[in-house]
Amino acid sequence: MMPHPTIAHRIGAILLGWLICAQVLHAGGGEMTIRLVWQGQPVVLEKPYPTASGADTIVFSKIRCYVSDLRVYSRGQCLTATASAPCLLDAKNGSIHPIPLEMPAETQVDEIRFTLGLDSTVNVSGAYGGDLDPTTGMYWAWQSGYINCKLEGRATAIPTQDHQFQFHLGGYRSPYLSAVPVQLAVSPGAPLVVDIPLDAFFSAVNLQADYRIMRPGAKAHEMSQLLGATLKSVRP
């Protein structure tokens, strides 16, 4: 059965917009870098890290997070010609992720805004290709939408035989929206670098009680907000 023309046109327009956006960004004049870090150092999968208490260790086997709607500002004015297309950060490909931006040369950026995750528009429109392809393992179903962030691994603090944790944080329906708007001040003239400090996130999580979140809901919303609150710009 062919899709309804109106729906087909809307989906086609969104895909065309993202394609044009990606082409423009790659021809742009700047970039922002997002780093997945533990105590300030890029995270390496399958490497044991000591927790804040020093009594336990944590090992990551999978780290994937979506970033979308990235814009940079100076004195309240948006400098980017267009918001960035959704980007999937995957530690399998490294923990340092540059995102190209088109903005005027010699600009003094003092603020970065983006969404950690994907907004409801993307979720209700169904699955796409590229970083939004369901084969990335970040898509539940049309009813539940995308997983905004996936953290998996092992921690000695977890009271199970396999010591495994699985945080699949997603959900786009109110009141449990899991996409987190992020707004960060940056030093004018400094490189645009944002850290996602996983050590700060896990120091605030009680792994003895919370170690498996696999569906949208209050706990996924709570953990998403907690992760978003840890993000910080890196100052020189």
PDB file of C-alpha atoms in Angstrom:
ATOM      1  CA  MET A   1       0.000   0.000   0.000  1.00  0.00           C
ATOM      2  CA  MET A   2       1.404   3.411  -0.963  1.00  0.00           C
ATOM      3  CA  PRO A   3       1.715   5.975   1.883  1.00  0.00           C
ATOM      4  CA  HIS A   4      -0.761   8.837   1.987  1.00  0.00           C
ATOM      5  CA  PRO A   5       0.553  11.657  -0.292  1.00  0.00           C
ATOM      6  CA  THR A   6       0.514  14.241   2.502  1.00  0.00           C
ATOM      7  CA  ILE A   7       2.488  11.980   4.870  1.00  0.00           C
ATOM      8  CA  ALA A   8       4.873  10.982   2.082  1.00  0.00           C
ATOM      9  CA  HIS A   9       5.479  14.633   1.185  1.00  0.00           C
ATOM     10  CA  ARG A  10       6.106  15.576   4.829  1.00  0.00           C
ATOM     11  CA  ILE A  11       8.595  12.733   5.313  1.00  0.00           C
ATOM     12  CA  GLY A  12      10.286  13.593   2.020  1.00  0.00           C
ATOM     13  CA  ALA A  13      10.564  17.242   3.023  1.00  0.00           C
ATOM     14  CA  ILE A  14      12.140  16.346   6.386  1.00  0.00           C
ATOM     15  CA  LEU A  15      14.668  14.015   4.762  1.00  0.00           C
ATOM     16  CA  LEU A  16      15.516  16.603   2.095  1.00  0.00           C
ATOM     17  CA  GLY A  17      15.937  19.259   4.774  1.00  0.00           C
ATOM     18  CA  TRP A  18      18.368  17.070   6.749  1.00  0.00           C
ATOM     19  CA  LEU A  19      20.293  16.232   3.563  1.00  0.00           C
ATOM     20  CA  ILE A  20      20.649  19.909   2.639  1.00  0.00           C
ATOM     21  CA  CYS A  21      21.534  20.726   6.237  1.00  0.00           C
ATOM     22  CA  ALA A  22      24.287  18.095   6.283  1.00  0.00           C
ATOM     23  CA  GLN A  23      25.729  19.357   2.990  1.00  0.00           C
ATOM     24  CA  VAL A  24      25.730  22.957   4.221  1.00  0.00           C
ATOM     25  CA  LEU A  25      27.327  22.032   7.542  1.00  0.00           C
ATOM     26  CA  HIS A  26      30.159  20.128   5.902  1.00  0.00           C
ATOM     27  CA  ALA A  27      30.866  23.227   3.810  1.00  0.00           C
ATOM     28  CA  GLY A  28      30.834  25.370   6.932  1.00  0.00           C
ATOM     29  CA  GLY A  29      33.376  27.423   8.775  1.00  0.00           C
ATOM     30  CA  GLY A  30      33.713  25.846  12.182  1.00  0.00           C
ATOM     31  CA  GLU A  31      33.001  22.866  14.373  1.00  0.00           C
ATOM     32  CA  MET A  32      32.077  21.832  17.876  1.00  0.00           C
ATOM     33  CA  THR A  33      33.545  18.782  19.588  1.00  0.00           C
ATOM     34  CA  ILE A  34      31.697  16.572  22.052  1.00  0.00           C
ATOM     35  CA  ARG A  35      33.748  14.221  24.225  1.00  0.00           C
ATOM     36  CA  LEU A  36      32.651  11.202  26.224  1.00  0.00           C
ATOM     37  CA  VAL A  37      34.946  11.354  29.240  1.00  0.00           C
ATOM     38  CA  TRP A  38      35.737   9.783  32.611  1.00  0.00           C
ATOM     39  CA  GLN A  39      37.552  12.140  34.986  1.00  0.00           C
ATOM     40  CA  GLY A  40      38.411  14.389  32.077  1.00  0.00           C
ATOM     41  CA  GLN A  41      39.887  11.676  29.836  1.00  0.00           C
ATOM     42  CA  PRO A  42      38.215  10.148  26.743  1.00  0.00           C
ATOM     43  CA  VAL A  43      36.454   6.915  27.649  1.00  0.00           C
ATOM     44  CA  VAL A  44      37.805   3.654  26.270  1.00  0.00           C
ATOM     45  CA  LEU A  45      35.416   0.711  25.989  1.00  0.00           C
ATOM     46  CA  GLU A  46      36.243  -2.384  28.086  1.00  0.00           C
ATOM     47  CA  LYS A  47      38.696  -0.433  30.235  1.00  0.00           C
ATOM     48  CA  PRO A  48      38.058  -0.591  34.015  1.00  0.00           C
ATOM     49  CA  TYR A  49      37.578   2.770  35.735  1.00  0.00           C
ATOM     50  CA  PRO A  50      37.551   3.385  39.490  1.00  0.00           C
ATOM     51  CA  THR A  51      34.374   4.905  40.909  1.00  0.00           C
ATOM     52  CA  ALA A  52      34.379   7.992  43.127  1.00  0.00           C
ATOM     53  CA  SER A  53      34.535   5.872  46.274  1.00  0.00           C
ATOM     54  CA  GLY A  54      37.552   3.977  44.980  1.00  0.00           C
ATOM     55  CA  ALA A  55      36.034   0.746  46.260  1.00  0.00           C
ATOM     56  CA  ASP A  56      34.432  -0.311  42.977  1.00  0.00           C
ATOM     57  CA  THR A  57      35.176  -0.327  39.265  1.00  0.00           C
ATOM     58  CA  ILE A  58      33.054   0.224  36.188  1.00  0.00           C
ATOM     59  CA  VAL A  59      33.599  -1.014  32.616  1.00  0.00           C
ATOM     60  CA  PHE A  60      31.698   0.284  29.576  1.00  0.00           C
ATOM     61  CA  SER A  61      30.805  -2.078  26.759  1.00  0.00           C
ATOM     62  CA  LYS A  62      28.530   0.339  24.868  1.00  0.00           C
ATOM     63  CA  ILE A  63      27.990   4.122  24.899  1.00  0.00           C
ATOM     64  CA  ARG A  64      25.689   5.733  22.351  1.00  0.00           C
ATOM     65  CA  CYS A  65      23.957   9.111  22.584  1.00  0.00           C
ATOM     66  CA  TYR A  66      22.063  11.340  20.172  1.00  0.00           C
ATOM     67  CA  VAL A  67      22.750  15.071  19.886  1.00  0.00           C
ATOM     68  CA  SER A  68      20.443  17.241  17.783  1.00  0.00           C
ATOM     69  CA  ASP A  69      19.444  20.839  17.016  1.00  0.00           C
ATOM     70  CA  LEU A  70      22.936  22.206  17.713  1.00  0.00           C
ATOM     71  CA  ARG A  71      23.258  26.000  17.472  1.00  0.00           C
ATOM     72  CA  VAL A  72      25.861  28.524  18.594  1.00  0.00           C
ATOM     73  CA  TYR A  73      25.174  32.065  19.825  1.00  0.00           C
ATOM     74  CA  SER A  74      26.875  35.378  20.455  1.00  0.00           C
ATOM     75  CA  ARG A  75      25.168  37.941  22.715  1.00  0.00           C
ATOM     76  CA  GLY A  76      21.847  36.176  22.277  1.00  0.00           C
ATOM     77  CA  GLN A  77      22.022  36.042  18.473  1.00  0.00           C
ATOM     78  CA  CYS A  78      22.186  32.694  16.686  1.00  0.00           C
ATOM     79  CA  LEU A  79      25.278  32.464  14.479  1.00  0.00           C
ATOM     80  CA  THR A  80      24.673  29.138  12.738  1.00  0.00           C
ATOM     81  CA  ALA A  81      22.952  29.269   9.382  1.00  0.00           C
ATOM     82  CA  THR A  82      20.990  26.133  10.264  1.00  0.00           C
ATOM     83  CA  ALA A  83      20.732  23.714  13.154  1.00  0.00           C
ATOM     84  CA  SER A  84      22.811  20.567  12.877  1.00  0.00           C
ATOM     85  CA  ALA A  85      21.192  17.324  11.779  1.00  0.00           C
ATOM     86  CA  PRO A  86      20.834  14.637  14.469  1.00  0.00           C
ATOM     87  CA  CYS A  87      24.188  13.029  15.242  1.00  0.00           C
ATOM     88  CA  LEU A  88      24.813   9.690  16.962  1.00  0.00           C
ATOM     89  CA  LEU A  89      27.830   9.628  19.272  1.00  0.00           C
ATOM     90  CA  ASP A  90      29.133   6.067  19.465  1.00  0.00           C
ATOM     91  CA  ALA A  91      32.146   5.220  21.638  1.00  0.00           C
ATOM     92  CA  LYS A  92      32.806   2.245  19.360  1.00  0.00           C
ATOM     93  CA  ASN A  93      34.081   4.813  16.853  1.00  0.00           C
ATOM     94  CA  GLY A  94      35.998   6.804  19.479  1.00  0.00           C
ATOM     95  CA  SER A  95      35.063   9.107  22.336  1.00  0.00           C
ATOM     96  CA  ILE A  96      35.833  12.420  20.603  1.00  0.00           C
ATOM     97  CA  HIS A  97      33.181  13.555  18.108  1.00  0.00           C
ATOM     98  CA  PRO A  98      33.615  16.712  15.984  1.00  0.00           C
ATOM     99  CA  ILE A  99      30.395  18.190  14.574  1.00  0.00           C
ATOM    100  CA  PRO A 100      30.836  20.614  11.615  1.00  0.00           C
ATOM    101  CA  LEU A 101      29.046  23.965  11.759  1.00  0.00           C
ATOM    102  CA  GLU A 102      28.477  26.747   9.285  1.00  0.00           C
ATOM    103  CA  MET A 103      28.912  30.160  10.874  1.00  0.00           C
ATOM    104  CA  PRO A 104      30.502  33.479   9.924  1.00  0.00           C
ATOM    105  CA  ALA A 105      34.284  33.682  10.169  1.00  0.00           C
ATOM    106  CA  GLU A 106      35.921  35.392  13.159  1.00  0.00           C
ATOM    107  CA  THR A 107      32.784  35.105  15.291  1.00  0.00           C
ATOM    108  CA  GLN A 108      32.928  35.221  19.082  1.00  0.00           C
ATOM    109  CA  VAL A 109      30.730  32.398  20.352  1.00  0.00           C
ATOM    110  CA  ASP A 110      29.636  32.741  23.969  1.00  0.00           C
ATOM    111  CA  GLU A 111      26.856  30.149  24.159  1.00  0.00           C
ATOM    112  CA  ILE A 112      26.052  26.686  22.818  1.00  0.00           C
ATOM    113  CA  ARG A 113      22.551  25.220  22.677  1.00  0.00           C
ATOM    114  CA  PHE A 114      21.558  21.721  21.643  1.00  0.00           C
ATOM    115  CA  THR A 115      19.346  18.792  22.603  1.00  0.00           C
ATOM    116  CA  LEU A 116      20.741  15.680  24.222  1.00  0.00           C
ATOM    117  CA  GLY A 117      18.457  13.222  22.457  1.00  0.00           C
ATOM    118  CA  LEU A 118      15.774  13.598  19.787  1.00  0.00           C
ATOM    119  CA  ASP A 119      12.626  15.687  19.982  1.00  0.00           C
ATOM    120  CA  SER A 120       9.089  14.354  19.580  1.00  0.00           C
ATOM    121  CA  THR A 121       8.872  15.386  15.908  1.00  0.00           C
ATOM    122  CA  VAL A 122      11.593  12.930  14.952  1.00  0.00           C
ATOM    123  CA  ASN A 123      10.060  10.176  17.074  1.00  0.00           C
ATOM    124  CA  VAL A 124       6.536  10.379  15.655  1.00  0.00           C
ATOM    125  CA  SER A 125       7.763  10.576  12.058  1.00  0.00           C
ATOM    126  CA  GLY A 126       9.101   7.019  12.110  1.00  0.00           C
ATOM    127  CA  ALA A 127      12.573   5.632  11.450  1.00  0.00           C
ATOM    128  CA  TYR A 128      15.006   7.111   8.925  1.00  0.00           C
ATOM    129  CA  GLY A 129      18.425   6.329   7.487  1.00  0.00           C
ATOM    130  CA  GLY A 130      21.950   7.358   8.422  1.00  0.00           C
ATOM    131  CA  ASP A 131      22.408   7.952  12.148  1.00  0.00           C
ATOM    132  CA  LEU A 132      18.645   7.481  12.546  1.00  0.00           C
ATOM    133  CA  ASP A 133      18.577   4.074  10.886  1.00  0.00           C
ATOM    134  CA  PRO A 134      17.014   1.367  13.112  1.00  0.00           C
ATOM    135  CA  THR A 135      20.038  -0.863  12.450  1.00  0.00           C
ATOM    136  CA  THR A 136      22.033   1.345  14.846  1.00  0.00           C
ATOM    137  CA  GLY A 137      20.119  -0.367  17.652  1.00  0.00           C
ATOM    138  CA  MET A 138      18.727   2.941  18.912  1.00  0.00           C
ATOM    139  CA  TYR A 139      15.100   2.529  17.826  1.00  0.00           C
ATOM    140  CA  TRP A 140      12.438   0.714  19.855  1.00  0.00           C
ATOM    141  CA  ALA A 141       9.331   1.046  17.712  1.00  0.00           C
ATOM    142  CA  TRP A 142       6.996   3.738  16.421  1.00  0.00           C
ATOM    143  CA  GLN A 143       5.055   3.666  19.696  1.00  0.00           C
ATOM    144  CA  SER A 144       8.129   4.160  21.881  1.00  0.00           C
ATOM    145  CA  GLY A 145      10.415   5.933  19.429  1.00  0.00           C
ATOM    146  CA  TYR A 146      14.159   6.320  19.682  1.00  0.00           C
ATOM    147  CA  ILE A 147      16.525   5.553  22.524  1.00  0.00           C
ATOM    148  CA  ASN A 148      18.257   8.874  23.200  1.00  0.00           C
ATOM    149  CA  CYS A 149      21.135   7.395  25.153  1.00  0.00           C
ATOM    150  CA  LYS A 150      22.329   3.840  25.675  1.00  0.00           C
ATOM    151  CA  LEU A 151      24.866   3.001  28.392  1.00  0.00           C
ATOM    152  CA  GLU A 152      25.848  -0.614  28.988  1.00  0.00           C
ATOM    153  CA  GLY A 153      28.610  -2.345  30.901  1.00  0.00           C
ATOM    154  CA  ARG A 154      29.591  -3.906  34.200  1.00  0.00           C
ATOM    155  CA  ALA A 155      30.122  -2.499  37.677  1.00  0.00           C
ATOM    156  CA  THR A 156      31.294  -4.334  40.767  1.00  0.00           C
ATOM    157  CA  ALA A 157      28.789  -2.386  42.887  1.00  0.00           C
ATOM    158  CA  ILE A 158      25.808  -4.044  41.181  1.00  0.00           C
ATOM    159  CA  PRO A 159      24.352  -6.853  43.341  1.00  0.00           C
ATOM    160  CA  THR A 160      23.776  -9.378  40.553  1.00  0.00           C
ATOM    161  CA  GLN A 161      25.823 -12.344  39.434  1.00  0.00           C
ATOM    162  CA  ASP A 162      26.839 -10.748  36.124  1.00  0.00           C
ATOM    163  CA  HIS A 163      27.199  -7.181  37.559  1.00  0.00           C
ATOM    164  CA  GLN A 164      25.742  -5.754  34.353  1.00  0.00           C
ATOM    165  CA  PHE A 165      24.008  -2.395  33.925  1.00  0.00           C
ATOM    166  CA  GLN A 166      21.795  -1.357  31.022  1.00  0.00           C
ATOM    167  CA  PHE A 167      20.499   2.202  30.760  1.00  0.00           C
ATOM    168  CA  HIS A 168      18.335   2.649  27.648  1.00  0.00           C
ATOM    169  CA  LEU A 169      17.035   6.183  28.122  1.00  0.00           C
ATOM    170  CA  GLY A 170      14.237   7.287  25.825  1.00  0.00           C
ATOM    171  CA  GLY A 171      10.618   8.368  25.663  1.00  0.00           C
ATOM    172  CA  TYR A 172       8.955  11.325  23.979  1.00  0.00           C
ATOM    173  CA  ARG A 173       5.493  11.364  25.555  1.00  0.00           C
ATOM    174  CA  SER A 174       4.567  13.787  28.327  1.00  0.00           C
ATOM    175  CA  PRO A 175       5.196  13.790  31.252  1.00  0.00           C
ATOM    176  CA  TYR A 176       8.236  11.557  30.715  1.00  0.00           C
ATOM    177  CA  LEU A 177      10.102  13.417  27.986  1.00  0.00           C
ATOM    178  CA  SER A 178      13.683  12.182  27.931  1.00  0.00           C
ATOM    179  CA  ALA A 179      15.255  14.580  25.414  1.00  0.00           C
ATOM    180  CA  VAL A 180      17.109  17.232  27.421  1.00  0.00           C
ATOM    181  CA  PRO A 181      17.673  20.820  26.192  1.00  0.00           C
ATOM    182  CA  VAL A 182      21.217  21.924  26.995  1.00  0.00           C
ATOM    183  CA  GLN A 183      22.409  25.533  27.186  1.00  0.00           C
ATOM    184  CA  LEU A 184      26.069  26.189  28.044  1.00  0.00           C
ATOM    185  CA  ALA A 185      28.171  29.328  28.299  1.00  0.00           C
ATOM    186  CA  VAL A 186      31.569  29.210  26.598  1.00  0.00           C
ATOM    187  CA  SER A 187      34.619  31.448  26.701  1.00  0.00           C
ATOM    188  CA  PRO A 188      34.672  33.757  23.633  1.00  0.00           C
ATOM    189  CA  GLY A 189      37.444  32.753  21.257  1.00  0.00           C
ATOM    190  CA  ALA A 190      37.954  29.359  22.908  1.00  0.00           C
ATOM    191  CA  PRO A 191      37.535  26.041  21.040  1.00  0.00           C
ATOM    192  CA  LEU A 192      33.958  24.777  21.174  1.00  0.00           C
ATOM    193  CA  VAL A 193      34.326  21.641  23.288  1.00  0.00           C
ATOM    194  CA  VAL A 194      31.634  20.026  25.444  1.00  0.00           C
ATOM    195  CA  ASP A 195      32.250  17.098  27.780  1.00  0.00           C
ATOM    196  CA  ILE A 196      29.765  14.425  28.772  1.00  0.00           C
ATOM    197  CA  PRO A 197      31.382  13.417  32.095  1.00  0.00           C
ATOM    198  CA  LEU A 198      30.171   9.895  32.703  1.00  0.00           C
ATOM    199  CA  ASP A 199      31.990   9.779  36.048  1.00  0.00           C
ATOM    200  CA  ALA A 200      29.775  12.629  37.308  1.00  0.00           C
ATOM    201  CA  PHE A 201      26.654  10.827  36.116  1.00  0.00           C
ATOM    202  CA  PHE A 202      27.528   7.484  37.711  1.00  0.00           C
ATOM    203  CA  SER A 203      28.617   9.100  40.968  1.00  0.00           C
ATOM    204  CA  ALA A 204      25.037  10.352  41.282  1.00  0.00           C
ATOM    205  CA  VAL A 205      23.453   6.969  40.433  1.00  0.00           C
ATOM    206  CA  ASN A 206      22.817   4.329  43.078  1.00  0.00           C
ATOM    207  CA  LEU A 207      23.896   1.262  41.108  1.00  0.00           C
ATOM    208  CA  GLN A 208      22.785  -1.058  43.869  1.00  0.00           C
ATOM    209  CA  ALA A 209      19.184   0.014  43.231  1.00  0.00           C
ATOM    210  CA  ASP A 210      19.159   1.330  39.640  1.00  0.00           C
ATOM    211  CA  TYR A 211      21.062  -0.680  37.071  1.00  0.00           C
ATOM    212  CA  ARG A 212      18.509  -1.727  34.436  1.00  0.00           C
ATOM    213  CA  ILE A 213      16.233   0.796  32.694  1.00  0.00           C
ATOM    214  CA  MET A 214      14.860  -0.546  29.432  1.00  0.00           C
ATOM    215  CA  ARG A 215      11.721   1.467  28.628  1.00  0.00           C
ATOM    216  CA  PRO A 216      10.277   4.994  28.750  1.00  0.00           C
ATOM    217  CA  GLY A 217       8.884   6.152  32.081  1.00  0.00           C
ATOM    218  CA  ALA A 218       9.609   8.115  35.223  1.00  0.00           C
ATOM    219  CA  LYS A 219      12.997   6.512  35.865  1.00  0.00           C
ATOM    220  CA  ALA A 220      14.200   7.041  32.271  1.00  0.00           C
ATOM    221  CA  HIS A 221      13.107  10.677  32.513  1.00  0.00           C
ATOM    222  CA  GLU A 222      14.907  11.113  35.834  1.00  0.00           C
ATOM    223  CA  MET A 223      18.143   9.571  34.561  1.00  0.00           C
ATOM    224  CA  SER A 224      18.035  11.615  31.340  1.00  0.00           C
ATOM    225  CA  GLN A 225      17.706  14.832  33.319  1.00  0.00           C
ATOM    226  CA  LEU A 226      20.565  13.750  35.561  1.00  0.00           C
ATOM    227  CA  LEU A 227      22.822  13.030  32.589  1.00  0.00           C
ATOM    228  CA  GLY A 228      21.962  16.337  30.936  1.00  0.00           C
ATOM    229  CA  ALA A 229      22.737  18.243  34.123  1.00  0.00           C
ATOM    230  CA  THR A 230      26.321  16.916  34.161  1.00  0.00           C
ATOM    231  CA  LEU A 231      27.271  18.323  30.755  1.00  0.00           C
ATOM    232  CA  LYS A 232      29.778  21.156  30.749  1.00  0.00           C
ATOM    233  CA  SER A 233      31.784  23.251  28.324  1.00  0.00           C
ATOM    234  CA  VAL A 234      35.559  22.906  28.534  1.00  0.00           C
ATOM    235  CA  ARG A 235      37.254  26.206  29.347  1.00  0.00           C
ATOM    236  CA  PRO A 236      40.898  26.930  28.468  1.00  0.00           C
TER     237      PRO A 236
END
